[in-house]
Every structure is written in structure tokens, then in C-alpha cells.
PDB file of C-alpha atoms in Angstrom:
ATOM      1  CA  MET A 399     -46.209   1.022  34.022  1.00 95.00           C
ATOM      2  CA  GLN A 400     -46.268   3.271  37.071  1.00 97.00           C
ATOM      3  CA  LEU A 401     -44.370   6.249  38.222  1.00 98.00           C
ATOM      4  CA  LEU A 402     -43.242   5.982  41.813  1.00 98.00           C
ATOM      5  CA  VAL A 403     -41.641   9.323  43.130  1.00 98.00           C
ATOM      6  CA  ASN A 404     -38.828   9.151  45.608  1.00 98.00           C
ATOM      7  CA  VAL A 405     -39.244  12.013  48.164  1.00 98.00           C
ATOM      8  CA  ASP A 406     -35.870  11.516  49.868  1.00 98.00           C
ATOM      9  CA  HIS A 407     -34.423  14.823  48.680  1.00 96.00           C
ATOM     10  CA  VAL A 408     -37.312  16.883  49.690  1.00 98.00           C
ATOM     11  CA  ALA A 409     -36.364  15.664  53.245  1.00 98.00           C
ATOM     12  CA  THR A 410     -32.661  16.507  52.356  1.00 96.00           C
ATOM     13  CA  LEU A 411     -33.689  20.036  51.803  1.00 96.00           C
ATOM     14  CA  ARG A 412     -35.785  20.231  54.981  1.00 97.00           C
ATOM     15  CA  ASN A 413     -32.865  18.775  57.094  1.00 96.00           C
ATOM     16  CA  ALA A 414     -30.508  21.404  55.814  1.00 94.00           C
ATOM     17  CA  ARG A 415     -31.950  23.926  58.055  1.00 91.00           C
ATOM     18  CA  GLY A 416     -33.517  21.685  60.652  1.00 87.00           C
ATOM     19  CA  GLU A 417     -36.953  23.197  60.014  1.00 88.00           C
ATOM     20  CA  GLY A 418     -40.243  21.330  59.457  1.00 91.00           C
ATOM     21  CA  TYR A 419     -40.301  22.214  55.712  1.00 95.00           C
ATOM     22  CA  PRO A 420     -40.402  21.325  53.037  1.00 97.00           C
ATOM     23  CA  ASP A 421     -42.299  18.294  54.141  1.00 98.00           C
ATOM     24  CA  PRO A 422     -41.834  15.083  52.383  1.00 98.00           C
ATOM     25  CA  VAL A 423     -45.312  13.922  53.193  1.00 98.00           C
ATOM     26  CA  GLU A 424     -46.862  16.962  51.624  1.00 98.00           C
ATOM     27  CA  ALA A 425     -44.690  16.476  48.681  1.00 98.00           C
ATOM     28  CA  ALA A 426     -45.899  12.987  48.306  1.00 98.00           C
ATOM     29  CA  GLU A 427     -49.564  14.079  48.333  1.00 98.00           C
ATOM     30  CA  VAL A 428     -48.903  16.683  45.623  1.00 98.00           C
ATOM     31  CA  CYS A 429     -47.103  13.908  43.497  1.00 98.00           C
ATOM     32  CA  GLU A 430     -50.016  11.531  43.909  1.00 98.00           C
ATOM     33  CA  GLN A 431     -52.597  14.401  43.075  1.00 98.00           C
ATOM     34  CA  ALA A 432     -50.527  15.021  39.859  1.00 98.00           C
ATOM     35  CA  GLY A 433     -50.758  11.407  38.712  1.00 98.00           C
ATOM     36  CA  ALA A 434     -47.970   9.517  40.381  1.00 98.00           C
ATOM     37  CA  SER A 435     -48.965   5.921  41.294  1.00 98.00           C
ATOM     38  CA  GLY A 436     -47.034   5.971  44.467  1.00 98.00           C
ATOM     39  CA  ILE A 437     -44.160   7.037  46.663  1.00 98.00           C
ATOM     40  CA  VAL A 438     -40.600   5.619  47.404  1.00 98.00           C
ATOM     41  CA  PHE A 439     -38.423   6.389  50.319  1.00 98.00           C
ATOM     42  CA  HIS A 440     -35.190   5.149  51.693  1.00 97.00           C
ATOM     43  CA  LEU A 441     -34.806   5.090  55.378  1.00 97.00           C
ATOM     44  CA  ARG A 442     -31.079   4.910  56.043  1.00 96.00           C
ATOM     45  CA  LYS A 443     -29.284   3.959  59.164  1.00 95.00           C
ATOM     46  CA  ASP A 444     -27.888   7.561  59.622  1.00 94.00           C
ATOM     47  CA  ARG A 445     -31.342   9.231  58.856  1.00 95.00           C
ATOM     48  CA  ARG A 446     -29.593  11.592  56.540  1.00 93.00           C
ATOM     49  CA  HIS A 447     -32.868  12.524  54.777  1.00 96.00           C
ATOM     50  CA  ILE A 448     -36.045  10.463  55.649  1.00 98.00           C
ATOM     51  CA  LYS A 449     -36.718  10.256  59.425  1.00 97.00           C
ATOM     52  CA  THR A 450     -38.414   7.415  61.201  1.00 97.00           C
ATOM     53  CA  ASP A 451     -41.394   9.651  61.866  1.00 97.00           C
ATOM     54  CA  ASP A 452     -41.568  10.416  58.141  1.00 98.00           C
ATOM     55  CA  VAL A 453     -42.123   6.729  57.408  1.00 98.00           C
ATOM     56  CA  HIS A 454     -45.139   6.426  59.665  1.00 98.00           C
ATOM     57  CA  ARG A 455     -46.635   9.599  58.306  1.00 98.00           C
ATOM     58  CA  LEU A 456     -46.060   8.435  54.698  1.00 98.00           C
ATOM     59  CA  LYS A 457     -47.885   5.210  55.452  1.00 98.00           C
ATOM     60  CA  LYS A 458     -50.832   7.162  56.820  1.00 98.00           C
ATOM     61  CA  HIS A 459     -51.058   9.581  53.883  1.00 98.00           C
ATOM     62  CA  VAL A 460     -49.949   7.843  50.708  1.00 98.00           C
ATOM     63  CA  ASN A 461     -52.865   6.288  48.782  1.00 98.00           C
ATOM     64  CA  GLY A 462     -50.927   4.391  46.022  1.00 98.00           C
ATOM     65  CA  THR A 463     -47.959   2.129  46.173  1.00 98.00           C
ATOM     66  CA  LEU A 464     -45.605   2.648  49.120  1.00 98.00           C
ATOM     67  CA  ASP A 465     -42.101   1.436  48.374  1.00 98.00           C
ATOM     68  CA  PHE A 466     -39.851   1.211  51.525  1.00 98.00           C
ATOM     69  CA  GLU A 467     -36.224   1.099  50.354  1.00 98.00           C
ATOM     70  CA  MET A 468     -33.950  -0.276  53.057  1.00 97.00           C
ATOM     71  CA  ALA A 469     -30.721  -2.103  53.742  1.00 97.00           C
ATOM     72  CA  ALA A 470     -31.555  -5.668  55.205  1.00 97.00           C
ATOM     73  CA  THR A 471     -30.642  -4.983  58.865  1.00 97.00           C
ATOM     74  CA  ASN A 472     -32.698  -6.243  61.825  1.00 98.00           C
ATOM     75  CA  GLU A 473     -33.570  -2.612  62.677  1.00 98.00           C
ATOM     76  CA  MET A 474     -35.050  -2.024  59.227  1.00 98.00           C
ATOM     77  CA  ILE A 475     -36.812  -5.219  59.170  1.00 98.00           C
ATOM     78  CA  LYS A 476     -38.542  -4.522  62.412  1.00 98.00           C
ATOM     79  CA  ILE A 477     -39.567  -0.877  61.232  1.00 98.00           C
ATOM     80  CA  SER A 478     -40.793  -2.166  57.860  1.00 98.00           C
ATOM     81  CA  LYS A 479     -42.942  -4.906  59.444  1.00 98.00           C
ATOM     82  CA  ALA A 480     -44.503  -2.404  61.826  1.00 98.00           C
ATOM     83  CA  VAL A 481     -45.208   0.126  59.009  1.00 98.00           C
ATOM     84  CA  ALA A 482     -46.419  -2.590  56.552  1.00 98.00           C
ATOM     85  CA  PRO A 483     -45.721  -0.775  53.089  1.00 98.00           C
ATOM     86  CA  ASP A 484     -46.772  -2.403  49.897  1.00 98.00           C
ATOM     87  CA  LEU A 485     -43.409  -3.222  49.015  1.00 98.00           C
ATOM     88  CA  ILE A 486     -39.673  -3.285  50.386  1.00 98.00           C
ATOM     89  CA  THR A 487     -36.850  -2.843  48.072  1.00 98.00           C
ATOM     90  CA  LEU A 488     -33.632  -4.311  49.541  1.00 98.00           C
ATOM     91  CA  VAL A 489     -30.610  -2.250  48.622  1.00 97.00           C
ATOM     92  CA  PRO A 490     -26.923  -2.093  49.523  1.00 95.00           C
ATOM     93  CA  GLU A 491     -25.947   0.595  51.838  1.00 86.00           C
ATOM     94  CA  SER A 492     -22.572   2.048  53.017  1.00 66.00           C
ATOM     95  CA  ARG A 493     -22.073   5.054  55.223  1.00 53.00           C
ATOM     96  CA  GLU A 494     -19.700   6.855  52.932  1.00 55.00           C
ATOM     97  CA  GLU A 495     -21.792   6.721  49.797  1.00 49.00           C
ATOM     98  CA  LEU A 496     -23.788   9.804  48.517  1.00 49.00           C
ATOM     99  CA  THR A 497     -26.331   7.725  46.875  1.00 52.00           C
ATOM    100  CA  THR A 498     -26.714   3.825  46.291  1.00 53.00           C
ATOM    101  CA  GLU A 499     -23.841   2.975  44.059  1.00 63.00           C
ATOM    102  CA  GLY A 500     -24.887  -0.217  42.573  1.00 84.00           C
ATOM    103  CA  GLY A 501     -26.941  -3.319  42.835  1.00 94.00           C
ATOM    104  CA  LEU A 502     -26.787  -6.087  45.620  1.00 96.00           C
ATOM    105  CA  ASP A 503     -24.046  -8.660  45.335  1.00 94.00           C
ATOM    106  CA  MET A 504     -26.274 -11.570  45.257  1.00 96.00           C
ATOM    107  CA  GLU A 505     -23.640 -14.204  45.847  1.00 96.00           C
ATOM    108  CA  VAL A 506     -22.602 -12.437  49.008  1.00 96.00           C
ATOM    109  CA  VAL A 507     -26.154 -11.879  50.473  1.00 97.00           C
ATOM    110  CA  TYR A 508     -27.839 -14.994  49.262  1.00 98.00           C
ATOM    111  CA  ASP A 509     -27.416 -17.090  52.259  1.00 98.00           C
ATOM    112  CA  ASP A 510     -28.299 -14.362  54.675  1.00 98.00           C
ATOM    113  CA  PHE A 511     -31.245 -13.454  52.694  1.00 98.00           C
ATOM    114  CA  LYS A 512     -32.507 -17.038  52.488  1.00 98.00           C
ATOM    115  CA  ASN A 513     -32.076 -17.796  56.176  1.00 98.00           C
ATOM    116  CA  ARG A 514     -32.743 -14.548  57.900  1.00 98.00           C
ATOM    117  CA  VAL A 515     -34.350 -11.836  55.785  1.00 98.00           C
ATOM    118  CA  PHE A 516     -36.931 -13.558  53.448  1.00 98.00           C
ATOM    119  CA  PRO A 517     -38.387 -15.735  56.362  1.00 98.00           C
ATOM    120  CA  ALA A 518     -39.046 -12.603  58.401  1.00 98.00           C
ATOM    121  CA  TYR A 519     -41.696 -11.625  55.847  1.00 98.00           C
ATOM    122  CA  ILE A 520     -43.441 -14.967  55.473  1.00 96.00           C
ATOM    123  CA  ASP A 521     -46.269 -13.960  57.632  1.00 95.00           C
ATOM    124  CA  THR A 522     -46.817 -10.550  56.057  1.00 98.00           C
ATOM    125  CA  ASP A 523     -48.475  -9.270  53.021  1.00 98.00           C
ATOM    126  CA  ILE A 524     -45.241  -7.076  52.193  1.00 98.00           C
ATOM    127  CA  ALA A 525     -43.837  -7.837  48.704  1.00 98.00           C
ATOM    128  CA  ILE A 526     -40.064  -7.921  48.425  1.00 98.00           C
ATOM    129  CA  SER A 527     -37.980  -6.513  45.624  1.00 98.00           C
ATOM    130  CA  LEU A 528     -34.201  -6.726  45.197  1.00 98.00           C
ATOM    131  CA  PHE A 529     -32.229  -3.884  43.792  1.00 98.00           C
ATOM    132  CA  ILE A 530     -29.758  -5.555  41.377  1.00 97.00           C
ATOM    133  CA  ASP A 531     -27.607  -4.958  38.327  1.00 97.00           C
ATOM    134  CA  PRO A 532     -28.875  -6.549  35.080  1.00 97.00           C
ATOM    135  CA  ASN A 533     -26.553  -9.647  35.567  1.00 97.00           C
ATOM    136  CA  GLU A 534     -27.929 -12.953  34.623  1.00 97.00           C
ATOM    137  CA  GLU A 535     -26.606 -14.815  37.713  1.00 97.00           C
ATOM    138  CA  ASP A 536     -27.966 -12.252  40.099  1.00 97.00           C
ATOM    139  CA  ILE A 537     -31.357 -12.228  38.489  1.00 98.00           C
ATOM    140  CA  GLU A 538     -31.396 -16.091  38.726  1.00 98.00           C
ATOM    141  CA  LEU A 539     -30.490 -15.986  42.393  1.00 98.00           C
ATOM    142  CA  ALA A 540     -33.208 -13.466  43.082  1.00 98.00           C
ATOM    143  CA  ALA A 541     -35.684 -15.967  41.590  1.00 98.00           C
ATOM    144  CA  GLU A 542     -34.359 -18.775  43.677  1.00 98.00           C
ATOM    145  CA  LEU A 543     -34.965 -16.813  46.703  1.00 98.00           C
ATOM    146  CA  GLY A 544     -38.643 -16.163  45.831  1.00 98.00           C
ATOM    147  CA  SER A 545     -38.387 -12.428  45.365  1.00 98.00           C
ATOM    148  CA  ASP A 546     -41.515 -10.887  44.135  1.00 98.00           C
ATOM    149  CA  ALA A 547     -39.721  -8.329  41.896  1.00 98.00           C
ATOM    150  CA  ILE A 548     -36.452  -6.984  40.994  1.00 98.00           C
ATOM    151  CA  GLU A 549     -35.568  -3.359  40.620  1.00 98.00           C
ATOM    152  CA  LEU A 550     -33.028  -3.008  37.808  1.00 98.00           C
ATOM    153  CA  HIS A 551     -30.220  -0.618  38.561  1.00 97.00           C
ATOM    154  CA  THR A 552     -30.315   1.990  35.794  1.00 98.00           C
ATOM    155  CA  GLY A 553     -27.314   4.149  37.101  1.00 96.00           C
ATOM    156  CA  THR A 554     -24.817   2.551  34.785  1.00 96.00           C
ATOM    157  CA  TYR A 555     -27.060   3.426  31.804  1.00 98.00           C
ATOM    158  CA  ALA A 556     -27.726   6.966  33.094  1.00 97.00           C
ATOM    159  CA  ASN A 557     -24.130   7.663  33.675  1.00 96.00           C
ATOM    160  CA  ALA A 558     -22.767   6.274  30.451  1.00 96.00           C
ATOM    161  CA  GLU A 559     -20.665   9.035  28.801  1.00 94.00           C
ATOM    162  CA  THR A 560     -21.084   7.772  25.053  1.00 96.00           C
ATOM    163  CA  GLU A 561     -23.942   6.652  22.943  1.00 95.00           C
ATOM    164  CA  GLU A 562     -22.219   3.317  22.486  1.00 97.00           C
ATOM    165  CA  GLY A 563     -22.087   2.902  26.200  1.00 96.00           C
ATOM    166  CA  LYS A 564     -25.804   3.780  26.593  1.00 97.00           C
ATOM    167  CA  GLN A 565     -26.867   1.359  23.956  1.00 97.00           C
ATOM    168  CA  LYS A 566     -24.778  -1.280  25.528  1.00 97.00           C
ATOM    169  CA  GLU A 567     -26.395  -0.734  28.889  1.00 98.00           C
ATOM    170  CA  LEU A 568     -29.878  -0.761  27.431  1.00 98.00           C
ATOM    171  CA  ASP A 569     -29.208  -4.083  25.827  1.00 98.00           C
ATOM    172  CA  ARG A 570     -28.272  -5.549  29.206  1.00 98.00           C
ATOM    173  CA  LEU A 571     -31.303  -3.949  30.873  1.00 98.00           C
ATOM    174  CA  LYS A 572     -33.514  -5.317  28.117  1.00 98.00           C
ATOM    175  CA  ALA A 573     -31.994  -8.853  28.730  1.00 98.00           C
ATOM    176  CA  GLY A 574     -32.423  -8.603  32.418  1.00 98.00           C
ATOM    177  CA  ALA A 575     -35.955  -7.452  32.151  1.00 98.00           C
ATOM    178  CA  LYS A 576     -36.862 -10.353  29.799  1.00 98.00           C
ATOM    179  CA  GLN A 577     -35.113 -12.908  32.106  1.00 98.00           C
ATOM    180  CA  ALA A 578     -36.920 -11.604  35.286  1.00 98.00           C
ATOM    181  CA  HIS A 579     -40.281 -11.572  33.560  1.00 98.00           C
ATOM    182  CA  GLU A 580     -39.735 -15.098  32.377  1.00 98.00           C
ATOM    183  CA  LEU A 581     -38.895 -16.171  35.791  1.00 98.00           C
ATOM    184  CA  GLY A 582     -42.142 -14.663  37.237  1.00 98.00           C
ATOM    185  CA  MET A 583     -40.892 -11.561  38.919  1.00 98.00           C
ATOM    186  CA  LYS A 584     -42.113  -8.007  38.308  1.00 98.00           C
ATOM    187  CA  VAL A 585     -39.610  -5.739  36.692  1.00 98.00           C
ATOM    188  CA  ASN A 586     -39.013  -2.310  38.289  1.00 98.00           C
ATOM    189  CA  ALA A 587     -36.289   0.064  37.344  1.00 98.00           C
ATOM    190  CA  GLY A 588     -34.723   3.241  38.858  1.00 98.00           C
ATOM    191  CA  HIS A 589     -31.579   5.158  39.674  1.00 96.00           C
ATOM    192  CA  GLY A 590     -30.283   8.227  37.813  1.00 96.00           C
ATOM    193  CA  LEU A 591     -33.403   8.443  35.450  1.00 98.00           C
ATOM    194  CA  ASN A 592     -34.267  12.019  34.292  1.00 98.00           C
ATOM    195  CA  LEU A 593     -36.238  13.728  31.585  1.00 98.00           C
ATOM    196  CA  ASP A 594     -33.503  13.062  28.965  1.00 97.00           C
ATOM    197  CA  ASN A 595     -32.819   9.381  29.411  1.00 98.00           C
ATOM    198  CA  LEU A 596     -36.176   8.030  30.440  1.00 98.00           C
ATOM    199  CA  ARG A 597     -37.666   7.774  27.014  1.00 98.00           C
ATOM    200  CA  PRO A 598     -34.970   5.463  25.438  1.00 97.00           C
ATOM    201  CA  LEU A 599     -35.327   3.265  28.476  1.00 98.00           C
ATOM    202  CA  VAL A 600     -39.058   2.898  28.113  1.00 97.00           C
ATOM    203  CA  GLU A 601     -38.570   2.253  24.343  1.00 97.00           C
ATOM    204  CA  ARG A 602     -36.059  -0.534  24.672  1.00 97.00           C
ATOM    205  CA  VAL A 603     -36.757  -2.211  27.890  1.00 98.00           C
ATOM    206  CA  PRO A 604     -39.937  -4.448  28.023  1.00 97.00           C
ATOM    207  CA  HIS A 605     -42.086  -5.485  31.029  1.00 97.00           C
ATOM    208  CA  LEU A 606     -41.444  -2.431  33.176  1.00 98.00           C
ATOM    209  CA  HIS A 607     -43.895  -2.134  36.062  1.00 98.00           C
ATOM    210  CA  ASP A 608     -42.652   0.589  38.563  1.00 98.00           C
ATOM    211  CA  ILE A 609     -40.157   3.277  37.583  1.00 98.00           C
ATOM    212  CA  SER A 610     -38.637   5.042  40.549  1.00 98.00           C
ATOM    213  CA  ILE A 611     -37.489   8.617  40.005  1.00 98.00           C
ATOM    214  CA  GLY A 612     -36.275  10.971  42.817  1.00 97.00           C
ATOM    215  CA  HIS A 613     -33.349  13.323  42.554  1.00 96.00           C
ATOM    216  CA  ALA A 614     -33.813  14.475  38.964  1.00 97.00           C
ATOM    217  CA  LEU A 615     -37.480  15.004  39.503  1.00 98.00           C
ATOM    218  CA  VAL A 616     -37.179  16.963  42.741  1.00 97.00           C
ATOM    219  CA  SER A 617     -34.333  19.059  41.083  1.00 97.00           C
ATOM    220  CA  SER A 618     -36.443  19.906  37.953  1.00 97.00           C
ATOM    221  CA  ALA A 619     -39.254  20.769  40.495  1.00 97.00           C
ATOM    222  CA  LEU A 620     -37.262  23.635  41.878  1.00 96.00           C
ATOM    223  CA  TYR A 621     -37.656  25.375  38.379  1.00 97.00           C
ATOM    224  CA  HIS A 622     -41.042  24.014  37.159  1.00 97.00           C
ATOM    225  CA  GLY A 623     -42.970  23.029  40.302  1.00 97.00           C
ATOM    226  CA  LEU A 624     -43.568  19.511  41.584  1.00 98.00           C
ATOM    227  CA  ASP A 625     -47.004  18.995  39.876  1.00 98.00           C
ATOM    228  CA  GLU A 626     -45.801  20.030  36.497  1.00 98.00           C
ATOM    229  CA  THR A 627     -42.631  18.085  36.803  1.00 98.00           C
ATOM    230  CA  VAL A 628     -44.461  14.917  37.740  1.00 98.00           C
ATOM    231  CA  GLN A 629     -46.688  15.420  34.684  1.00 98.00           C
ATOM    232  CA  LYS A 630     -43.692  15.819  32.487  1.00 98.00           C
ATOM    233  CA  PHE A 631     -42.282  12.415  33.524  1.00 98.00           C
ATOM    234  CA  LEU A 632     -45.775  10.886  33.084  1.00 98.00           C
ATOM    235  CA  HIS A 633     -46.061  12.312  29.707  1.00 98.00           C
ATOM    236  CA  ILE A 634     -42.926  10.493  28.552  1.00 98.00           C
ATOM    237  CA  MET A 635     -44.082   7.278  29.972  1.00 97.00           C
ATOM    238  CA  ARG A 636     -47.579   7.597  28.500  1.00 96.00           C
ATOM    239  CA  THR A 637     -46.519   8.659  25.060  1.00 96.00           C
ATOM    240  CA  THR A 638     -43.547   6.372  24.426  1.00 94.00           C
ATOM    241  CA  LYS A 639     -44.158   3.244  22.599  1.00 87.00           C
ATOM    242  CA  GLN A 640     -43.009   0.230  24.616  1.00 82.00           C
ATOM    243  CA  THR A 641     -41.354  -2.723  23.351  1.00 77.00           C
ATOM    244  CA  THR A 642     -42.896  -6.102  24.291  1.00 73.00           C
ATOM    245  CA  THR A 643     -40.054  -8.316  23.004  1.00 72.00           C
TER     246      THR A 643
END
């Protein structure tokens, strides 16, 4: 199980003043030195945080897994193929949203992904992951497309207001992870995870490979420092007994 740190909101802080700092590439280097296995970034159409230049610099400086989150537009396909990250994670994207609000609607995107998107990567070594909710039908369609991995959307779990709601979502995530694993896909997870809700996820959900954490980690780093905060998340991942069933 690997921790991938999303550095988008380091760029958000930089862009607030239009200065060159804090630099998301420098933050990525600190995270990897602290033990993170790689870096995640989301290059949006409006470039609200990560810029195109950041993407190329991250490719140059990141030593571990580089995960390029993106909408499946022709522009992003062209950029991702030029950059050649280890992994692309295809996500839904709308201009008005503050952050990604849910998983892909696989029934809606299936034909387009089959005929346009997936064929674009046949001649590359770039792995493809789909950001989806833990729905049986969506996971099945991801497998039919030949996706290398899925990233389970953990936002509904993270935002559940009651313990009953959290347990219900953990059950859904567990079932989704088992299904994806049995279908031969890697199981990644992310969205809304923090120091309080990470441990129950790791305890209950099997087969987790990459866990992507960004906003909460960067927020905690304002108080505790980036190095220490990465190590806090890693400590949870390393000391939590993981289920295998």
C-alpha cells in the first residue's frame, strides 16, 4: 500500500498571490523524501491550481509514481502522452465544482472511452485508472474497458455525518475493492481522506494499492510541517492491520 500525495493545493496557495512560491514541485520533493511513494496532480482545463509547466517539472523531479488526474479531453490526452506519467486517472470535471464531486458515470462515458480514449494509449506504457464510485455496474464496465486500475471515490464515506452512514459506505467500498481485485484491476482510493478517517478505511477495505491524499494533508502541514504530516499519514498506513477478505 502506497501513499501518493496530491500537491494541487500547494499550487492553489501559490496562485493566490501570483508569486512563484510555494512551489508544488518543491513540495513533491519534500513529500517523497518524507516517505511518500509518489505524487498526484490534477491538471484542470481552467488551470486553477496546477499549471502546464508544473506538469513537465513534476515529471522531471518526481522519482516515485506520478499520477496525472485529468478529464478525458483531447487536450489532456495530448499533454499526458507527451509527459508520459506512470498513471493517468480519468475523472469527471465540471467548471463550477470546487473539487471533484463524484465518480465517473460509466454508462455515459463507456462508448467514448472505448472508441476514443483507451485506444489513444495503446502505444504507450501509461497505465489507466478510472475514478469511480463503489458501484458494481461501474466496476464491471471499467473491467470491460480494460482499465488497469480503479480509484474508489471515498468522498461519500469521508462526508458521512453518522457512524451508521460511515459503516454503510465502508461496506460498499469493501465490496467494490473485492470485486475490482477479482476482475484483475489494482484498487486505489482517494478523496476526502484525513488523519481521522484513514485508519477505518485501511482496516476495512482490502487490496488497497495507492491511497491519494491532498487537501487534508496540505492543510495539516500548515500547522505541523509537510515532512511531519506525511509521516503521520504513513504511520497510520503502516500500523493499521489490513483486512485481506
